Tab-separated table of C-alpha atoms and ligand atoms in Angstrom:
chain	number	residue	atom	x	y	z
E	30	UNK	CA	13.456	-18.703	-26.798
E	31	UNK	CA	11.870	-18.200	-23.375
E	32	UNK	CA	12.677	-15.402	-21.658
E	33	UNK	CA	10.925	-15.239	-17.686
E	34	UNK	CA	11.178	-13.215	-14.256
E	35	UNK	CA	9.798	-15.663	-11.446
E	36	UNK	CA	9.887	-14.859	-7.848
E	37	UNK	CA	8.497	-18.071	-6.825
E	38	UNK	CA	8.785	-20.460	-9.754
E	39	UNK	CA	5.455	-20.103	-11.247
E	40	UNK	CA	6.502	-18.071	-14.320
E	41	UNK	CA	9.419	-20.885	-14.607
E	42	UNK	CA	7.417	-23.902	-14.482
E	43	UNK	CA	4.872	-22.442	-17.037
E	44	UNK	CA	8.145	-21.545	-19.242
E	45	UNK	CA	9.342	-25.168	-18.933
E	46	UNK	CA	6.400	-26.555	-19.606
E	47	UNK	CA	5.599	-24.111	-23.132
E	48	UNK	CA	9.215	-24.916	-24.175
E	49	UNK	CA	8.979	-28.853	-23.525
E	50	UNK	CA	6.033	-28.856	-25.652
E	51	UNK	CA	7.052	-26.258	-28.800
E	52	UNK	CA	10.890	-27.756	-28.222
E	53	UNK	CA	12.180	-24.259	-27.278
E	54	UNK	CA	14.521	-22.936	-24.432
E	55	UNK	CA	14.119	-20.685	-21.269
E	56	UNK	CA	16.535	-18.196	-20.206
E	57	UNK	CA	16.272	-15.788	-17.394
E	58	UNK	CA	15.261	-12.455	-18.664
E	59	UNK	CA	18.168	-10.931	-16.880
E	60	UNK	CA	20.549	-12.712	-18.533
E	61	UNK	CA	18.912	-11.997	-22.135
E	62	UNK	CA	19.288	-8.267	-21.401
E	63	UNK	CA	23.079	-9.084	-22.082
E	64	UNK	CA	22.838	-11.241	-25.227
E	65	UNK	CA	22.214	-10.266	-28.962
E	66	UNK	CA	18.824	-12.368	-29.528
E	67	UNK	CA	18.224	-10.486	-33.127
E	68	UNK	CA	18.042	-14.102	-34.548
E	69	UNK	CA	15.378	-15.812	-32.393
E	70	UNK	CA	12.439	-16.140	-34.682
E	71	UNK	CA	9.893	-17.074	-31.747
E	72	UNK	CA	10.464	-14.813	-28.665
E	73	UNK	CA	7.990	-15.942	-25.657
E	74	UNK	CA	7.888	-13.637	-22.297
E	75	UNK	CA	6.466	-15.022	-19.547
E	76	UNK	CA	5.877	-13.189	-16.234
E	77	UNK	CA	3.919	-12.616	-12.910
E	78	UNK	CA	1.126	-9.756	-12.350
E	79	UNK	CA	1.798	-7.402	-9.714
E	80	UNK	CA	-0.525	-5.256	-8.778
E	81	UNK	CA	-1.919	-5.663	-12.568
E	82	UNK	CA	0.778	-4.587	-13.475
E	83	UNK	CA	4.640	-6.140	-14.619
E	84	UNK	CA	7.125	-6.317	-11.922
E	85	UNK	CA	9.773	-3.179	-12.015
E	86	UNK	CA	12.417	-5.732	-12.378
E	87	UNK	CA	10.636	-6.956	-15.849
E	88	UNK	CA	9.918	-3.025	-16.552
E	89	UNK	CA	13.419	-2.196	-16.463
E	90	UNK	CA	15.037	-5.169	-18.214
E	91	UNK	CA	12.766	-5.281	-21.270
E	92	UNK	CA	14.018	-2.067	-22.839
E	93	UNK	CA	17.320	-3.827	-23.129
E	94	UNK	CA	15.988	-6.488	-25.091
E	95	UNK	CA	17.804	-6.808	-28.710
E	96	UNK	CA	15.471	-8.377	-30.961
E	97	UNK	CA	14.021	-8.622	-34.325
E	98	UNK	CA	11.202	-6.757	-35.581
E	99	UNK	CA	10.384	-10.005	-37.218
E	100	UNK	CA	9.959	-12.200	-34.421
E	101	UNK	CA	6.882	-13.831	-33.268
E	102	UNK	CA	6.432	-12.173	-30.004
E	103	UNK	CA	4.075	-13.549	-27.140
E	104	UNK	CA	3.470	-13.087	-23.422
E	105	UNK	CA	1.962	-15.224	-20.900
E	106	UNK	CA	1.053	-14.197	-17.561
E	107	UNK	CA	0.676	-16.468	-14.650
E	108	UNK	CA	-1.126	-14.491	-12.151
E	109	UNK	CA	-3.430	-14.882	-9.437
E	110	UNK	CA	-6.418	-13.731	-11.193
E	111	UNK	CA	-6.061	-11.141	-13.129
E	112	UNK	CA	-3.344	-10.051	-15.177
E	113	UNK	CA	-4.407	-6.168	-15.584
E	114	UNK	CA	-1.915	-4.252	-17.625
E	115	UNK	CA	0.765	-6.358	-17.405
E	116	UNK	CA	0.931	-7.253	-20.903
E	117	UNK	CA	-0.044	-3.904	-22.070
E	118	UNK	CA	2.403	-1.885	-20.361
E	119	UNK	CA	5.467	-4.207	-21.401
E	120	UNK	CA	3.424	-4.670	-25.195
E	121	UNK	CA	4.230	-0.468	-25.206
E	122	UNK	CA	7.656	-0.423	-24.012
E	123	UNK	CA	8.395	-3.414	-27.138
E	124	UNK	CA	6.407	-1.281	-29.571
E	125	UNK	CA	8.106	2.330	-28.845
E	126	UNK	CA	11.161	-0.086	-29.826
E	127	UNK	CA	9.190	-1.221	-33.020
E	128	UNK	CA	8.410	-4.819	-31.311
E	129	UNK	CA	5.313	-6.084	-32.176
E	130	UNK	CA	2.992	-8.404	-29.431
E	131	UNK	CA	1.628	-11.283	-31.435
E	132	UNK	CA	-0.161	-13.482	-28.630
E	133	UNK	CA	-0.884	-13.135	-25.008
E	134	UNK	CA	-2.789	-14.775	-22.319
E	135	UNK	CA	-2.816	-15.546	-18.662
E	136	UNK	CA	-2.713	-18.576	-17.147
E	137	UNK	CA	-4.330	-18.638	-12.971
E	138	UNK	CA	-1.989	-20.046	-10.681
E	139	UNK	CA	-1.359	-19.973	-6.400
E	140	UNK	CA	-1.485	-16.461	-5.585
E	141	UNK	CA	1.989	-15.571	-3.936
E	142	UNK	CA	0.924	-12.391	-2.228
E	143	UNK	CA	-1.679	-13.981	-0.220
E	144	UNK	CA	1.024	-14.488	2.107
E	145	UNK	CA	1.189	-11.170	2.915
E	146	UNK	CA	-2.508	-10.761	3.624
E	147	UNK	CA	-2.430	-13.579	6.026
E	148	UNK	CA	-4.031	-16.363	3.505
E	149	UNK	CA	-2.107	-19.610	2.360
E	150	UNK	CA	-1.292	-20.106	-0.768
E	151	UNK	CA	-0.978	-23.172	-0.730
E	152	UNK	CA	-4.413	-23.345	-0.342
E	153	UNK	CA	-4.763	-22.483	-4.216
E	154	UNK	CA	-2.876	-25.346	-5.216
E	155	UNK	CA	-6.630	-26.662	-7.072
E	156	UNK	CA	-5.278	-23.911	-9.610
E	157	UNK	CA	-2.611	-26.062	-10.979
E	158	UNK	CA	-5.710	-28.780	-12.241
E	159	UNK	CA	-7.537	-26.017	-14.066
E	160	UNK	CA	-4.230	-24.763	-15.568
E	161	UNK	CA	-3.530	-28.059	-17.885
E	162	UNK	CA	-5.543	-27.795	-20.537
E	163	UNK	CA	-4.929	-23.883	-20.700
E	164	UNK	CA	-1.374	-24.850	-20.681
E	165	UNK	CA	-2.021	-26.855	-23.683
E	166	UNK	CA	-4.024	-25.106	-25.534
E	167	UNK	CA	-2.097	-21.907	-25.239
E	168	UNK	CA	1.423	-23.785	-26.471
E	169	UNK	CA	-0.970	-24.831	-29.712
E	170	UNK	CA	-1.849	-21.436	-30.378
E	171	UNK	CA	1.784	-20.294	-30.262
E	172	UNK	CA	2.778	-23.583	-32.557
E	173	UNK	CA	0.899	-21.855	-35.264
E	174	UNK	CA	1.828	-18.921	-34.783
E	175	UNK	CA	-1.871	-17.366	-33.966
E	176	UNK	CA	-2.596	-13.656	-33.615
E	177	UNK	CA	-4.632	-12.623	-30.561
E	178	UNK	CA	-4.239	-10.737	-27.544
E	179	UNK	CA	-5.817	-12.206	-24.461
E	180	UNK	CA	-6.250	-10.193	-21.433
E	181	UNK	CA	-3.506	-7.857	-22.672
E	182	UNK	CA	-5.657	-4.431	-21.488
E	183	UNK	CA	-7.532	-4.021	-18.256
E	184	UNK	CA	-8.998	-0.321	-19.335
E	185	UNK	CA	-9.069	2.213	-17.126
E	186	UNK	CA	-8.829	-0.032	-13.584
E	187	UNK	CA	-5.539	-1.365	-15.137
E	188	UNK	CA	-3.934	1.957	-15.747
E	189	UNK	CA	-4.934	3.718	-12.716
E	190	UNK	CA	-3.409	1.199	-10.801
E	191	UNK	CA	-0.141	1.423	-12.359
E	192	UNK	CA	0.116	4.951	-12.283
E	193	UNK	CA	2.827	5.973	-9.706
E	194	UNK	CA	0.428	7.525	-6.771
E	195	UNK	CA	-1.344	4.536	-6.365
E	196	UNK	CA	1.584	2.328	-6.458
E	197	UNK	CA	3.426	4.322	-3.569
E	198	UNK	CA	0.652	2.985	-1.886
E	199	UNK	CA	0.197	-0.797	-2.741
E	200	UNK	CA	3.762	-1.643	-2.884
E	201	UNK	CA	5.068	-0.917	0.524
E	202	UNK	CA	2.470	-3.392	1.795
E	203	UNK	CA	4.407	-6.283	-0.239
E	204	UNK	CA	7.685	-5.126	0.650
E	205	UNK	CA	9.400	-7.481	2.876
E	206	UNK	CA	11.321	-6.910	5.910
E	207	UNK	CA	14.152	-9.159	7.848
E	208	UNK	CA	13.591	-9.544	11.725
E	209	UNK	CA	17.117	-9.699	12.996
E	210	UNK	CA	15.945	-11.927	15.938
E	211	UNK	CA	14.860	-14.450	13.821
E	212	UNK	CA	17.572	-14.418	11.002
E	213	UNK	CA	20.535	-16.830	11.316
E	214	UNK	CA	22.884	-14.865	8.254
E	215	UNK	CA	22.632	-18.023	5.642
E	216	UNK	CA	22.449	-15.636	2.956
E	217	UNK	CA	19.388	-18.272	0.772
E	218	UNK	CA	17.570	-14.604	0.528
E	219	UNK	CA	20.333	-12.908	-0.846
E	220	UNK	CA	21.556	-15.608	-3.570
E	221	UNK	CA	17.459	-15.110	-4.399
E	222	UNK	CA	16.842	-11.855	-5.007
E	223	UNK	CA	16.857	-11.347	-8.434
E	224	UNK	CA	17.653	-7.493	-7.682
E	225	UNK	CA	20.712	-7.723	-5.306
E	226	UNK	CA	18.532	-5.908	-2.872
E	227	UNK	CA	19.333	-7.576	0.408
E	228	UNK	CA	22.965	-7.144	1.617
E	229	UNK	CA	24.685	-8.643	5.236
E	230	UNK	CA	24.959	-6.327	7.893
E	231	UNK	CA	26.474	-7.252	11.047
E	232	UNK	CA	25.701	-11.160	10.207
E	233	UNK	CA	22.242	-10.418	9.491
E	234	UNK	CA	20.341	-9.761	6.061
E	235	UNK	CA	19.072	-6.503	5.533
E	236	UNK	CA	16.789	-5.576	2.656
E	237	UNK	CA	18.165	-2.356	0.560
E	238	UNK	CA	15.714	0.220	-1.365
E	239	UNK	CA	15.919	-1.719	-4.624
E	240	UNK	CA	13.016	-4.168	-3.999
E	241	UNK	CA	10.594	-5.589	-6.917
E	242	UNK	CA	8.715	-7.354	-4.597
E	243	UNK	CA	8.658	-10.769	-6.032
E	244	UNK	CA	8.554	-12.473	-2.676
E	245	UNK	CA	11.376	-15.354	-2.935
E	246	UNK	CA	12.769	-14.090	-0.054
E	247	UNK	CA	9.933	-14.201	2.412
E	248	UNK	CA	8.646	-17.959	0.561
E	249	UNK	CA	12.169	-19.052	0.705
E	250	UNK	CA	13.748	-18.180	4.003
E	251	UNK	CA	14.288	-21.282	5.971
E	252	UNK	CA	13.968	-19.719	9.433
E	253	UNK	CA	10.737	-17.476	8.179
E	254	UNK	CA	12.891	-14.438	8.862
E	255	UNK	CA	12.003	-12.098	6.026
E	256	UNK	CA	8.336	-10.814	6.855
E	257	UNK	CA	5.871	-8.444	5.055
E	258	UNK	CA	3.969	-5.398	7.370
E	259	UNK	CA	5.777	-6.655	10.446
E	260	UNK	CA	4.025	-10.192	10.466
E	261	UNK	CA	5.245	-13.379	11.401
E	262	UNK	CA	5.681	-15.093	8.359
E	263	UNK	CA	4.500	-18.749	8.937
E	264	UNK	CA	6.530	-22.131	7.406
E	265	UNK	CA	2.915	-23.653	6.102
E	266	UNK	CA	1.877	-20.606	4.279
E	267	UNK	CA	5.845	-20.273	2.297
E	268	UNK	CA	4.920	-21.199	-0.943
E	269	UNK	CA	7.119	-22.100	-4.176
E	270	UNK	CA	5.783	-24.060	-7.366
E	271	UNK	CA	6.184	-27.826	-6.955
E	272	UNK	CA	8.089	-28.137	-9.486
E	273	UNK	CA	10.470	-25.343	-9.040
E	274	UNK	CA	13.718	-25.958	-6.629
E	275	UNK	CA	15.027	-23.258	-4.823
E	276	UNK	CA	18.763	-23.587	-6.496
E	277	UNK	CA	16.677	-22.930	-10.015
E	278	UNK	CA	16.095	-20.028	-8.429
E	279	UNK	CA	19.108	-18.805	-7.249
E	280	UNK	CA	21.468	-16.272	-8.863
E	281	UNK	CA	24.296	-17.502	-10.496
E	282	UNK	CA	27.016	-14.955	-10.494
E	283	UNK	CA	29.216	-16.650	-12.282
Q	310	LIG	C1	3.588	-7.896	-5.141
Q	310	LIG	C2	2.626	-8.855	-5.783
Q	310	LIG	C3	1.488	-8.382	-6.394
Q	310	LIG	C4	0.630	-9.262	-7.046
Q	310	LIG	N1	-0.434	-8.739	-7.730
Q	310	LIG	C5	-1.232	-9.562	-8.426
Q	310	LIG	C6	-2.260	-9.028	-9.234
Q	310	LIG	O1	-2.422	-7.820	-9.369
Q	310	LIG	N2	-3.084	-9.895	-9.882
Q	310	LIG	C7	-2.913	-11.261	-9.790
Q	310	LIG	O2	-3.697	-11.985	-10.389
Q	310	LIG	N3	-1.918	-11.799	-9.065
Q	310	LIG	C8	-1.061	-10.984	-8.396
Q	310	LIG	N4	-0.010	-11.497	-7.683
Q	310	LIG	C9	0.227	-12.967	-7.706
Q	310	LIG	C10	1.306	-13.352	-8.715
Q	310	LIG	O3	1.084	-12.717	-9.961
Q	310	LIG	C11	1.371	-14.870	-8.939
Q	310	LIG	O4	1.414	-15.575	-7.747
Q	310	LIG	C12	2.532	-15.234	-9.838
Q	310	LIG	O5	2.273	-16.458	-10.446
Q	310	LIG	C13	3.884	-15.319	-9.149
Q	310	LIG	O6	4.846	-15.718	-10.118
Q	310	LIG	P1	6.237	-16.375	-9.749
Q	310	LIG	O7	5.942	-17.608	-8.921
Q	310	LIG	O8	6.831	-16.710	-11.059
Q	310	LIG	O9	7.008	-15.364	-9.003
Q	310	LIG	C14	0.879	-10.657	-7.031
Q	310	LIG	C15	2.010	-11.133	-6.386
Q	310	LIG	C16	2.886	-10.253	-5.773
Q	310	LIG	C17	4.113	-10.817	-5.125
């Protein structure tokens, strides 16, 4: 089983593609929180990098993982460029909870963020050519079950920047806003937030305190409403991996 957090489909489409080829399933990791998955044998994580670190929405969920000591455990991260502790932080969580990480590596895709520095992702899209073969030869390592961690610890970089002082710094400038002007209430940013963090006020969205800054909303929004450090947000720069829809994405409350 596949377990992934994606903002903007990368982490999906890399957990499609590993399952296709080792015959496996995906599942949100929200929704594995709430199931018993003690009998999985093969237990595959795959999430973004942010700010070399793992999202606070992955942070929080994977304590309430149930499963076996015995599984094969592996993480991928699809990131930028560099994955930085984001396998080693969530590799300490699982092993305080006697987990073991077997495997990791990182795989670069479009950066998401660059968005919010004024760049285009889309412009990375050359990424998804180099990303193949890694793709391949990543799902053959994990077929046989190899031991190895790749780019699981950053050293002292990777820590620092995960350590709470610094973050209270970098994550406010990825924290999205909604210009009221410019919303029109269709609620596509609240159905993707995987954090219920952006409620209806008065017809318009409004983003809450609860943010893990994964970006859906500010790619997704169809009138480029939701913006990061007050800036326009523009339609060519909205990003989302081709072959990730935006109802994939979408919470199901059901
Ligand atoms: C808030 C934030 C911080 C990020 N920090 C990093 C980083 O430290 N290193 C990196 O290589 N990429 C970083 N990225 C890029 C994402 O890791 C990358 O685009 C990822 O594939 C997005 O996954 P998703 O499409 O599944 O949401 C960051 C993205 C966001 C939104």
């Amino acid at each position: 089983m596949i377990l992934y957090f994606s903002g903007t489909g990368n982490s999906l489409a890399i957990s499609r593609q590993l399952a296709e080829r080792l015959q496996d399933s995906v599942m949100p990791l929200s929704e594995a929180a709430h199931r018993n998955l003690m009998s999985e044998k093969r237990i595959g994580l795959v999430y973004p990098s942010y700010w070399f670190n793992a999202p606070r929405a992955v942070l929080d969920l994977i304590p309430r993982l149930r499963l076996s000591s015995d599984a094969y455990v592996f993480i991928i991260i699809p990131c930028g460029a560099q994955a930085g502790n984001a396998i080693w932080n969530v590799g300490k969580i699982l092993s305080d909870n006697g987990i073991h990480v077997a495997y990791s590596n990182k795989i670069r895709v479009p950066d998401n963020s660059a968005i919010g520095f004024g760049r285009n992702p889309n412009d990375q899209v050359w990424k998804f050519e180099r990303y193949a073969s890694r793709l391949e030869r990543i799902a053959k390592d994990i077929a046989a079950e190899v031991h190895s961690l790749h780019y699981a610890w950053w050293g002292p970089i990777g820590a620092l920047c995960a350590r709470p002082f610094i973050q209270k710094r970098t994550l406010p400038m990825l924290t999205p806003t909604v210009s009221p002007e410019k919303c029109n209430g269709c609620g596509v940013c609240i159905n993707v937030c995987p954090r219920e963090n952006i409620v209806k006020i008065n017809g318009k969205a409004h983003c809450e305190s609860n943010c893990t800054q994964c970006l859906a909303c500010v790619h997704f929004c169809p009138m480029q409403a939701v913006e990061l450090r007050d800036k326009s947000t523009l339609k060519e720069r909205q990003y989302h991996h081709p072959l990730v829809k935006l109802s994939d994405l979408m919470r199901n409350d059901d």
